[in-house]
Short mmCIF file of C-alpha atoms in Angstrom, two decimals:
data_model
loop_
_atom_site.label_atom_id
_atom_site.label_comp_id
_atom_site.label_asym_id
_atom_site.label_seq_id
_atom_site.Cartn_x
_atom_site.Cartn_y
_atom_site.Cartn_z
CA UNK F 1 0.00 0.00 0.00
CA UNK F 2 1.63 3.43 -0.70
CA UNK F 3 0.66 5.21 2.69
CA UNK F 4 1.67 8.51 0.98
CA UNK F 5 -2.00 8.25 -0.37
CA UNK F 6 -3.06 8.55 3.48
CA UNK F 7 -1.55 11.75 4.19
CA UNK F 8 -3.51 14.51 2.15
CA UNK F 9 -6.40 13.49 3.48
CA UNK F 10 -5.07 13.56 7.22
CA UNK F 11 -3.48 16.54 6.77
CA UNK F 12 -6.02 18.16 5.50
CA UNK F 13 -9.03 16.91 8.40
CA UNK F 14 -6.95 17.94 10.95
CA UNK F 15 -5.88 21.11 9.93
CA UNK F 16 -9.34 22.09 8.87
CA UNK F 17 -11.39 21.02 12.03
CA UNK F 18 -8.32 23.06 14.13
CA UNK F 19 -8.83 26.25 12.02
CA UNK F 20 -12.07 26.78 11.90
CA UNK F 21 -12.92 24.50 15.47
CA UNK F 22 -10.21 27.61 16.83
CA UNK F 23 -12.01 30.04 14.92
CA UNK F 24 -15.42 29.36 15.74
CA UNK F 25 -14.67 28.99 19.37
CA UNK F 26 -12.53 32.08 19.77
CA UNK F 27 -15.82 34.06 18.26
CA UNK F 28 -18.36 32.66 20.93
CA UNK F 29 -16.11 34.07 23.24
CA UNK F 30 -15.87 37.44 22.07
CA UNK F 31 -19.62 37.12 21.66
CA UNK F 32 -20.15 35.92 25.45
CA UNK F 33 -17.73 38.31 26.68
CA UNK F 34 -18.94 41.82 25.18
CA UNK F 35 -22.67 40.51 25.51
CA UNK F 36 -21.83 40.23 29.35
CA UNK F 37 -20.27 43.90 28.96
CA UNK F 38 -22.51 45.61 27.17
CA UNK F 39 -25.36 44.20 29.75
CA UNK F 40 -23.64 44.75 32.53
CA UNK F 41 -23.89 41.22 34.29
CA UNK F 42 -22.02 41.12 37.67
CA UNK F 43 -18.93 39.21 37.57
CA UNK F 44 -19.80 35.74 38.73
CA UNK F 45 -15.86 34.96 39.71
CA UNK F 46 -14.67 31.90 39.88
CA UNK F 47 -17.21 29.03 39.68
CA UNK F 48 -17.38 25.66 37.83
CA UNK F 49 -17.84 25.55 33.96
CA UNK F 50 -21.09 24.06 34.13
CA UNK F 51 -22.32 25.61 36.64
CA UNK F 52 -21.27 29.13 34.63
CA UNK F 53 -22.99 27.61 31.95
CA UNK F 54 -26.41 26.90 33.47
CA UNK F 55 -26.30 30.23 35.00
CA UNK F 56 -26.64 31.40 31.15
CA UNK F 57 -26.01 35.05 29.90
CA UNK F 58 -22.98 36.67 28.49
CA UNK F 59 -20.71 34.57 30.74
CA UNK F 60 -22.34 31.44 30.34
CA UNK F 61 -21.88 32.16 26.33
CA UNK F 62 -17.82 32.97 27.17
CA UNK F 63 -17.95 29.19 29.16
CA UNK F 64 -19.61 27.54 26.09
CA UNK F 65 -16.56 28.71 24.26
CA UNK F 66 -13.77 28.16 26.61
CA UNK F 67 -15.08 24.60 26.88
CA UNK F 68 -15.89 24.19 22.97
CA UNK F 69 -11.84 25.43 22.33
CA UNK F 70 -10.80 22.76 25.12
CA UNK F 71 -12.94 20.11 23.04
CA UNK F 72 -11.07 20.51 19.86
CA UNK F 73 -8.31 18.18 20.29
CA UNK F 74 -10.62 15.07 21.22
CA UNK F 75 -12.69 16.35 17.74
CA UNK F 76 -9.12 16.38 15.91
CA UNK F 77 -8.51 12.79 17.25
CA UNK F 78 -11.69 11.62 16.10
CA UNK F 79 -10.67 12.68 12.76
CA UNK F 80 -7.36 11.71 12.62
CA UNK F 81 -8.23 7.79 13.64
CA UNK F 82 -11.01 7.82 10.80
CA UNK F 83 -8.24 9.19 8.89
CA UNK F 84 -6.25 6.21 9.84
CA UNK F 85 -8.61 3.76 9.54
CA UNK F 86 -8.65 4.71 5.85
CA UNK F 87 -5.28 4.63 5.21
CA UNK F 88 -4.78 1.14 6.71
CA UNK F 89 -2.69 2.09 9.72
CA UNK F 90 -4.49 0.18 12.22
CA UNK F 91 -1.45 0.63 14.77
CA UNK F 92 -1.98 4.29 14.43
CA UNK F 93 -5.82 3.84 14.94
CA UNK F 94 -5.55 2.15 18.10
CA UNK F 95 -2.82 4.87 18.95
CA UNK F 96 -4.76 7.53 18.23
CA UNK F 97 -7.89 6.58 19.96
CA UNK F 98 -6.07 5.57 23.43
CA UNK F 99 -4.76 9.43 23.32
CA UNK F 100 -8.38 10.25 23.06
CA UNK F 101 -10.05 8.11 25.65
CA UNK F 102 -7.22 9.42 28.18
CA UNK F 103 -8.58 12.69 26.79
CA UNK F 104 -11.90 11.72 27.59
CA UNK F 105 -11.70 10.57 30.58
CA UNK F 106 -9.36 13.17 32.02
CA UNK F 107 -12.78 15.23 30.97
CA UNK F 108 -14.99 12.80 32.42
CA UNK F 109 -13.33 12.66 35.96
CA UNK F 110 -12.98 16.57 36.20
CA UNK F 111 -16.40 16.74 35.29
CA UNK F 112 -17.93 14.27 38.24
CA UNK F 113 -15.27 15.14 40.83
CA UNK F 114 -13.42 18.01 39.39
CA UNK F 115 -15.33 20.59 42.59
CA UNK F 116 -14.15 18.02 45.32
CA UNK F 117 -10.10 18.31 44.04
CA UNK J 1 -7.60 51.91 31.42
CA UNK J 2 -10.17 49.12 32.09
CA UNK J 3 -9.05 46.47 33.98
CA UNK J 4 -10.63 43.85 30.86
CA UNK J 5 -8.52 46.03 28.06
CA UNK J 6 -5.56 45.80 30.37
CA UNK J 7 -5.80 41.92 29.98
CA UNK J 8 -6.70 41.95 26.64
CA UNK J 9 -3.43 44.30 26.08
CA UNK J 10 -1.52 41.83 27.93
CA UNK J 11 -2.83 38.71 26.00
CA UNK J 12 -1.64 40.56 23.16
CA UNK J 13 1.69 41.27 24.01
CA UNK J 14 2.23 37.43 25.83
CA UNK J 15 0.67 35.70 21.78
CA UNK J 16 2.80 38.34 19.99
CA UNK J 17 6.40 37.51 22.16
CA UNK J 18 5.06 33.67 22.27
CA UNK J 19 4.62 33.31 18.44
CA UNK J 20 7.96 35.25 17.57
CA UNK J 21 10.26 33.13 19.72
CA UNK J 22 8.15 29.32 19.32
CA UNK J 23 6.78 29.67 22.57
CA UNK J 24 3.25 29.77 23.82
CA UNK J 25 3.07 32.45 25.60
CA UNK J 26 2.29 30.60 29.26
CA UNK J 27 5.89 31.29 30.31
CA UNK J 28 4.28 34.64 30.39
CA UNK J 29 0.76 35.04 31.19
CA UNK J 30 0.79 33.16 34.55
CA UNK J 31 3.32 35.89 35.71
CA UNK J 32 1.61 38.75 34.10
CA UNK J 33 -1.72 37.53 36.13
CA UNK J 34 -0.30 36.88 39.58
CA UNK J 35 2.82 39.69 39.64
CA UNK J 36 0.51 42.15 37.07
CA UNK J 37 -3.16 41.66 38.22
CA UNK J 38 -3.02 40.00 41.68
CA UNK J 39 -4.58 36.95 40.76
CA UNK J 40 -4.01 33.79 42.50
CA UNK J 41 -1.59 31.14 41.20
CA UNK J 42 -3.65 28.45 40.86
CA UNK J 43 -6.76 30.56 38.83
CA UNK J 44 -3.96 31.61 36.67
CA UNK J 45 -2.74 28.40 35.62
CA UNK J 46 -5.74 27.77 34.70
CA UNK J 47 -6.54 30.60 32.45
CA UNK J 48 -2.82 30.08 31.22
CA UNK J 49 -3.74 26.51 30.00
CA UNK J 50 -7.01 27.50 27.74
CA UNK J 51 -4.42 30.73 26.21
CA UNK J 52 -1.78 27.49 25.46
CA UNK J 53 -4.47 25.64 23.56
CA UNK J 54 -5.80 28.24 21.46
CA UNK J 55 -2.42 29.38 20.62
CA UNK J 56 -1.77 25.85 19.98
CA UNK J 57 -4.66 24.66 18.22
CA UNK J 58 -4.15 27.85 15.84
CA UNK J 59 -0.40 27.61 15.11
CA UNK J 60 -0.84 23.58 14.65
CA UNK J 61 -3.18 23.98 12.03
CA UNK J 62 -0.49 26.05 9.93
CA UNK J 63 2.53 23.52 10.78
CA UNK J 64 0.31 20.26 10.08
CA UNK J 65 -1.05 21.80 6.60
CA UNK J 66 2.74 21.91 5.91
CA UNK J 67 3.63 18.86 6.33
CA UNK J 68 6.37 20.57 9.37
CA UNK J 69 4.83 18.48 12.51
CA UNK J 70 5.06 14.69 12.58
CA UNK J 71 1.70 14.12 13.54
CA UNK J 72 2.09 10.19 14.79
CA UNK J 73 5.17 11.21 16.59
CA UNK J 74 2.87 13.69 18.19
CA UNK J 75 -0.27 11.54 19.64
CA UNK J 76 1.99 8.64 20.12
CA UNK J 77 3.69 11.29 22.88
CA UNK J 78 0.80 12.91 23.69
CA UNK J 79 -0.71 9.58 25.54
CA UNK J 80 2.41 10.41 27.99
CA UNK J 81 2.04 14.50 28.08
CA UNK J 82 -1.92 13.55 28.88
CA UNK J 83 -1.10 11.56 31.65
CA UNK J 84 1.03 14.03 32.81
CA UNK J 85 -1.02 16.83 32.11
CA UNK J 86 -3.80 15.53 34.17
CA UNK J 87 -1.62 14.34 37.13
CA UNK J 88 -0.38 18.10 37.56
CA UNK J 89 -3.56 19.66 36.93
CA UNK J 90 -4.78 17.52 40.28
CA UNK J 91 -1.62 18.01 41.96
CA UNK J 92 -1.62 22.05 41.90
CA UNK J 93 -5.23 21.24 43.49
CA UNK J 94 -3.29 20.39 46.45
CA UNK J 95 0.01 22.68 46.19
CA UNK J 96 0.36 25.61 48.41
CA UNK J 97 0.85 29.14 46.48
CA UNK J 98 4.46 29.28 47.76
CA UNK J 99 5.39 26.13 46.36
CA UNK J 100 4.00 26.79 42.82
CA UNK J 101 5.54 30.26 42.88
CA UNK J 102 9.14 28.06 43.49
CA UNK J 103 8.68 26.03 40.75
CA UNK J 104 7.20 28.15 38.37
CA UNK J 105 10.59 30.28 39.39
CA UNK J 106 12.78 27.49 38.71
CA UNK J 107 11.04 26.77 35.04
CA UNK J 108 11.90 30.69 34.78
CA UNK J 109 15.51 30.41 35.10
CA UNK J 110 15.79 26.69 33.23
CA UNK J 111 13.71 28.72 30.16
CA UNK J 112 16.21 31.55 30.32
CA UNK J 113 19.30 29.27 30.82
CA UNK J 114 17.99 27.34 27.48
CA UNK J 115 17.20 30.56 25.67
CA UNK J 116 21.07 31.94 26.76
CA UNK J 117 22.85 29.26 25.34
CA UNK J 118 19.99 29.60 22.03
CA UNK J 119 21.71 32.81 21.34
CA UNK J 120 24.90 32.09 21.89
CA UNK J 121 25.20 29.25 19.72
CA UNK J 122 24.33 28.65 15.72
CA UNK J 123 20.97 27.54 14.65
CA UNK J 124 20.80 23.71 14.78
CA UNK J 125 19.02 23.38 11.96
CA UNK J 126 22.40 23.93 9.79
CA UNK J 127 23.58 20.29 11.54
CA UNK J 128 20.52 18.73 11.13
CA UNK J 129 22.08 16.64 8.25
CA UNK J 130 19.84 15.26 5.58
CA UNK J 131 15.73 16.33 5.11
CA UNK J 132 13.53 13.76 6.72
CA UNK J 133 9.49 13.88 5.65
CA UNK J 134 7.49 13.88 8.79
CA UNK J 135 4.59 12.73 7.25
CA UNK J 136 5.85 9.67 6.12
CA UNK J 137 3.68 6.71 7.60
CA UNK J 138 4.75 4.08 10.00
CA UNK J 139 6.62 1.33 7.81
CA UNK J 140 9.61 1.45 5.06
CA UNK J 141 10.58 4.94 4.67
CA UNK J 142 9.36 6.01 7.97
CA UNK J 143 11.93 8.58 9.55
CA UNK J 144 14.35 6.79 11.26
CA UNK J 145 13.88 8.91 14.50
CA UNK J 146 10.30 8.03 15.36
CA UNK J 147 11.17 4.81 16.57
CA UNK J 148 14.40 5.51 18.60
CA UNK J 149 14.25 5.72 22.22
CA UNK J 150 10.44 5.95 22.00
CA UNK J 151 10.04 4.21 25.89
CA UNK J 152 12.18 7.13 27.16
CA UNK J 153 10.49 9.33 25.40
CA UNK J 154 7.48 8.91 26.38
CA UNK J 155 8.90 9.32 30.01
CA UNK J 156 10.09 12.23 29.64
CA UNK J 157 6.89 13.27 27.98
CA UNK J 158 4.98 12.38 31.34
CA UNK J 159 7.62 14.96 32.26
CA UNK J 160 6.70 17.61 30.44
CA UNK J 161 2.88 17.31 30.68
CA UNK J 162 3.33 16.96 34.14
CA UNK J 163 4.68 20.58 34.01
CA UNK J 164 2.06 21.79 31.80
CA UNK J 165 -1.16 20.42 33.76
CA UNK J 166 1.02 22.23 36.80
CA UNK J 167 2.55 25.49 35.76
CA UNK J 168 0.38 26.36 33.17
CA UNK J 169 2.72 26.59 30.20
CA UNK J 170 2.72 24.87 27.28
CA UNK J 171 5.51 21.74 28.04
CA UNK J 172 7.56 22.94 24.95
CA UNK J 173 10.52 23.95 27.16
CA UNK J 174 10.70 19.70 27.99
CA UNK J 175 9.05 18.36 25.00
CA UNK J 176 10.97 19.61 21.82
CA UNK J 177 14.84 19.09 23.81
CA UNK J 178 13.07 15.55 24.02
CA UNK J 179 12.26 15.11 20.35
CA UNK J 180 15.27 16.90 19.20
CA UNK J 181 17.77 15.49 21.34
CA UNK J 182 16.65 12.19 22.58
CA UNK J 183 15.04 10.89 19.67
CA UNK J 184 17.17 12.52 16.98
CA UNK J 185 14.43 14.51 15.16
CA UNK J 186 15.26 18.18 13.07
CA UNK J 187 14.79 21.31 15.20
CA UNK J 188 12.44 22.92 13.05
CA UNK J 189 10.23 19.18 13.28
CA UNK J 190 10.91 18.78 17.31
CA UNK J 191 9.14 22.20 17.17
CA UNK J 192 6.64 21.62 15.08
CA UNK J 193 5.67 17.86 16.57
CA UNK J 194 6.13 19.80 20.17
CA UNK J 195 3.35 22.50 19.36
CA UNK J 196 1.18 19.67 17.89
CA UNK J 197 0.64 17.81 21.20
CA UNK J 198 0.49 21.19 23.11
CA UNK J 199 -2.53 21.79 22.42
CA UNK J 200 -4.29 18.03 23.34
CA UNK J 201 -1.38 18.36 27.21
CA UNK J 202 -2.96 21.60 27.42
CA UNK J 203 -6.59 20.90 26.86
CA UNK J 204 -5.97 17.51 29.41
CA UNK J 205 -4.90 19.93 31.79
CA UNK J 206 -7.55 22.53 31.90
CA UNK J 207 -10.32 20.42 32.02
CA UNK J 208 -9.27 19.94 35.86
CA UNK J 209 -9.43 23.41 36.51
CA UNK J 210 -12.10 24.42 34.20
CA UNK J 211 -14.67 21.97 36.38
CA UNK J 212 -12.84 22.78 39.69
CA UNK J 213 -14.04 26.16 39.13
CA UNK J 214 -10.46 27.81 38.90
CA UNK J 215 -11.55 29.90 35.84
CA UNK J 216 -12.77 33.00 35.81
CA UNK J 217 -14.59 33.29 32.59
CA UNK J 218 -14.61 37.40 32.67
CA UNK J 219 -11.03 37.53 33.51
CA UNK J 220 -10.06 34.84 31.19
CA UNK J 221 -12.00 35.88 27.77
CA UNK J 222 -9.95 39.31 27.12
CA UNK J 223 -6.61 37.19 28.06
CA UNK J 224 -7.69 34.28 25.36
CA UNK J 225 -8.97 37.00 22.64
CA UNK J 226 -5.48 38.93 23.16
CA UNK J 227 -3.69 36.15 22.94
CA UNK J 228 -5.20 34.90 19.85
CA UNK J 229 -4.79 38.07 18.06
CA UNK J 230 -1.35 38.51 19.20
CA UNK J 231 -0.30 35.01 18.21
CA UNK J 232 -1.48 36.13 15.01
CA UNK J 233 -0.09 39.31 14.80
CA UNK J 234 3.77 37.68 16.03
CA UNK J 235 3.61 35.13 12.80
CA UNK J 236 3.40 37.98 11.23
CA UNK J 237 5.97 39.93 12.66
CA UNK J 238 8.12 36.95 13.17
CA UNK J 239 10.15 37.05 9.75
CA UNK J 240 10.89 41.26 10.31
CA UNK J 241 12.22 41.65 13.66
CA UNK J 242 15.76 40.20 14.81
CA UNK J 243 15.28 36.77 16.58
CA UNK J 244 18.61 36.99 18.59
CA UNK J 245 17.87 40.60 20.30
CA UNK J 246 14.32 39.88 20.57
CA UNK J 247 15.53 36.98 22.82
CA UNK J 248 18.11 38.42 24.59
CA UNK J 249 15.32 41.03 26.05
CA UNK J 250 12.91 37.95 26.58
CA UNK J 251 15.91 36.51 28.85
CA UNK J 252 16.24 39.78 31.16
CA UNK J 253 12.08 39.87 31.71
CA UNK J 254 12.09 36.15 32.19
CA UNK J 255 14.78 36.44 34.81
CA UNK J 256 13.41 39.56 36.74
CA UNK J 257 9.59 37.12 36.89
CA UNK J 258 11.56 34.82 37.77
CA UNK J 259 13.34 37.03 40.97
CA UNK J 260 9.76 38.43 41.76
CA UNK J 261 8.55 34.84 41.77
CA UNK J 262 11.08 33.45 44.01
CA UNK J 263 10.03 36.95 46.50
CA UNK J 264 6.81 35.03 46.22
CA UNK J 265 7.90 31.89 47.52
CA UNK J 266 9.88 32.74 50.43
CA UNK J 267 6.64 35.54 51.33
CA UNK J 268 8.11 38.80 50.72
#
C-alpha cells in the first residue's frame, strides 16, 4: 500500500477542524464576553464551567466557548483515527484513539469530581 | 484603562512575544496575572492553559497543513504528556501558592538558561544533516527517528505534561529538547511535533481546573482574545524583527519574573 495516499487526506481533516474549530470557538467568546459587557452582568468569579454555563447570559456564552476550544483536540482525534482507519494504519488507529479516551476521561473525571479536588 | 482592556493588552503582548520566539506564551501570562493583576496562582494556571491551547490549536493547524509536525510522533507522545497533564492539573489542586511560585521560578531560570545558550550558539538546523518527511507513515521509509528511544520518550513526555497540567505553560521547554535530542528529530520538526501535542497536554490539563471552578470566565476571555490576536499578529511579525535581540530582552524579563517569583515563595 503506498501510505503517501493517506496523508492529504489527514493533513487536510486535521488542519481544517483546528482552524475553523479555533475560529469558531474564539468568536463565541468574544460574543459571550462583550454581551456580558454591554449588559452589565455582575462578575460571577470563579465558579465551575457548568455551573457558569447553566447560570446562562454573556458569561455562560464565554464558558460555552472556553469549553468548545478545550474540546477541539478530542474532535481532531476523532478525525485523525477515521483518517487512519482509511489509510490502513491500524497501529496508528488504536494509537490515536487511546490518546483520546485518556482525553476523555481526564474530561470525564474533572467533570464528576473536578469541585471536590 | 479598564481592567478587561488591560488583559486583553496583555494577551496581546504574551501571543505576539510567544509566536515570535516558538513559545506559547504561558511562560508569560501566569506571571503577568499573579505579579501584574493580583490573581491567584492556581486561577492563573488555569486561564494560562485554555491561552496554550488556542495558541496551539491555531499555530498547529499552519505547521500540520505543511507537512512541518510529525503528527504520529505527536499523539503517540501525547498519551504520555496527557497523563502528565492531568496528574499536575490535580496536583496544583493540592500545592500551596508558595510552592508553585518556586517552581514556576525554577522553570523561569531553566527557560532563560535554554534561551542563553539559544543565542549564543548557531541555529541547529544547519547540523541537522539530511531532510527527513514527517509525514511519512509508519513502515519502510518512515523517519528513522520516530522509533528511537520511543520508551524514554514517552517518560520524559509524562515529564513535560506533568509541568504543563502544573505550571500552566505549554511543556515545549521539555518536550521539543526531548524530540530533538533524545530521539534525533530536526529542530524545526521537534518544534513543530512539540506544538502539535500542546494543544491536546494543554486541553488535558484545563479540564481539571475548568470543572474545579479555577476559571474565571470574565477575567479569562480578554486574556484568550489577546492572545489569539497577538499570536497572530507575532507570525506575522516573526520574519521582520531580529530573533537573537528579541531573545536576549525575553531573557532579562524572564529572569526579573523569575526574581519576583522566588520573592513570592519565600513571602516577601
Amino acid at each position: 500500500m503506498d501510505g503517501r495516499a493517506s496523508q492529504p487526506p489527514l493533513a487536510r481533516w486535521i488542519a481544517t477542524v483546528l482552524r475553523l474549530g479555533t475560529l469558531a470557538a474564539v468568536a463565541v467568546i468574544a460574543v459571550g464576553f462583550v454581551w456580558a459587557t454591554i449588559a452589565g452582568q455582575p462578575r460571577g468569579g470563579t465558579r465551575p464551567v457548568i455551573e457558569e454555563i447553566s447560570a446562562g447570559g454573556g458569561d455562560g456564552v464565554t464558558a460555552v466557548g472556553l469549553l468548545a476550544l478545550t474540546l477541539l483536540p478530542i474532535l481532531m482525534l476523532c478525525l485523525a483515527a477515521a483518517a487512519f482507519r482509511r489509510a490502513g494504519e491500524p497501529r496508528m488507529v488504536v494509537t490515536t484513539l487511546g490518546v483520546g479516551a485518556l482525553i476523555v476521561a481526564s474530561l470525564v473525571a474533572a467533570a464528576v469530581i473536578g469541585p471536590s479536588i | 484603562m479598564p481592567t478587561e482592556l488591560l488583559l486583553a493588552l496583555s494577551g496581546l503582548l504574551a501571543g505576539a512575544f510567544g509566536a515570535m520566539l516558538g513559545l506559547g506564551g504561558g511562560i508569560l501570562i501566569v506571571p503577568i496575572l499573579t505579579l501584574g493583576f493580583g490573581v491567584p496562582l492556581t486561577e492563573a494556571v488555569g486561564t494560562s492553559l485554555i491561552c496554550v491551547v488556542a495558541t496551539s490549536t491555531g499555530a498547529a493547524a499552519i505547521n500540520v497543513r505543511a507537512g512541518r509536525a510529525d503528527v504520529r510522533l505527536g499523539i503517540t507522545l501525547g498519551a504520555g504528556t496527557v497523563v502528565g497533564a492531568v496528574m499536575g492539573g490535580i496536583l496544583a489542586g493540592f500545592m500551596p501558592d508558595r510552592v508553585l511560585a518556586a517552581l514556576f521560578a525554577a522553570l523561569l531560570a531553566y527557560t532563560a538558561v535554554t534561551m542563553l545558550r539559544g543565542i549564543f550558539t548557531p541555529a541547529a538546523d544547519a547540523t541537522d544533516g539530511p531532510p527527513v518527511d514527517p509525514t511519512v507513515p509508519d513502515g519502510p521509509g518512515a523517519p528513522g527517528y520516530r522509533g528511537r528511544r520511543l520508551p524514554w520518550a514517552i517518560g520524559g513526555s509524562v515529564i513535560g505534561g506533568n509541568a504543563s497540567g502544573l505550571l500552566g505553560v505549554g511543556g515545549g521547554i521539555v518536550t521539543v529538547p526531548l524530540v530533538h535530542l533524545v530521539m534525533g528529530a530536526p529542530l524545526r520538526v521537534s518544534v513543530a511535533t512539540s506544538n502539535f501535542m500542546t494543544g491536546m497536554t494543554a486541553a488535558a490539563g484545563a479540564y481539571t481546573y475548568l470543572f474545579r471552578g479555577d476559571v474565571d470566565t470574565r477575567l479569562t476571555a480578554p486574556v484568550v482574545l489577546g492572545v489569539a490576536a497577538g499570536a497572530a499578529l507575532g507570525a506575522i511579525l516573526s520574519g521582520r524583527v531580529n530573533t537573537r535581540l528579541l531573545s536576549g530582552l525575553f531573557v532579562l524579563v524572564v529572569v526579573y519574573v523569575a526574581a519576583r517569583m522566588v520573592l513570592r515563595a519565600v513571602g516577601s
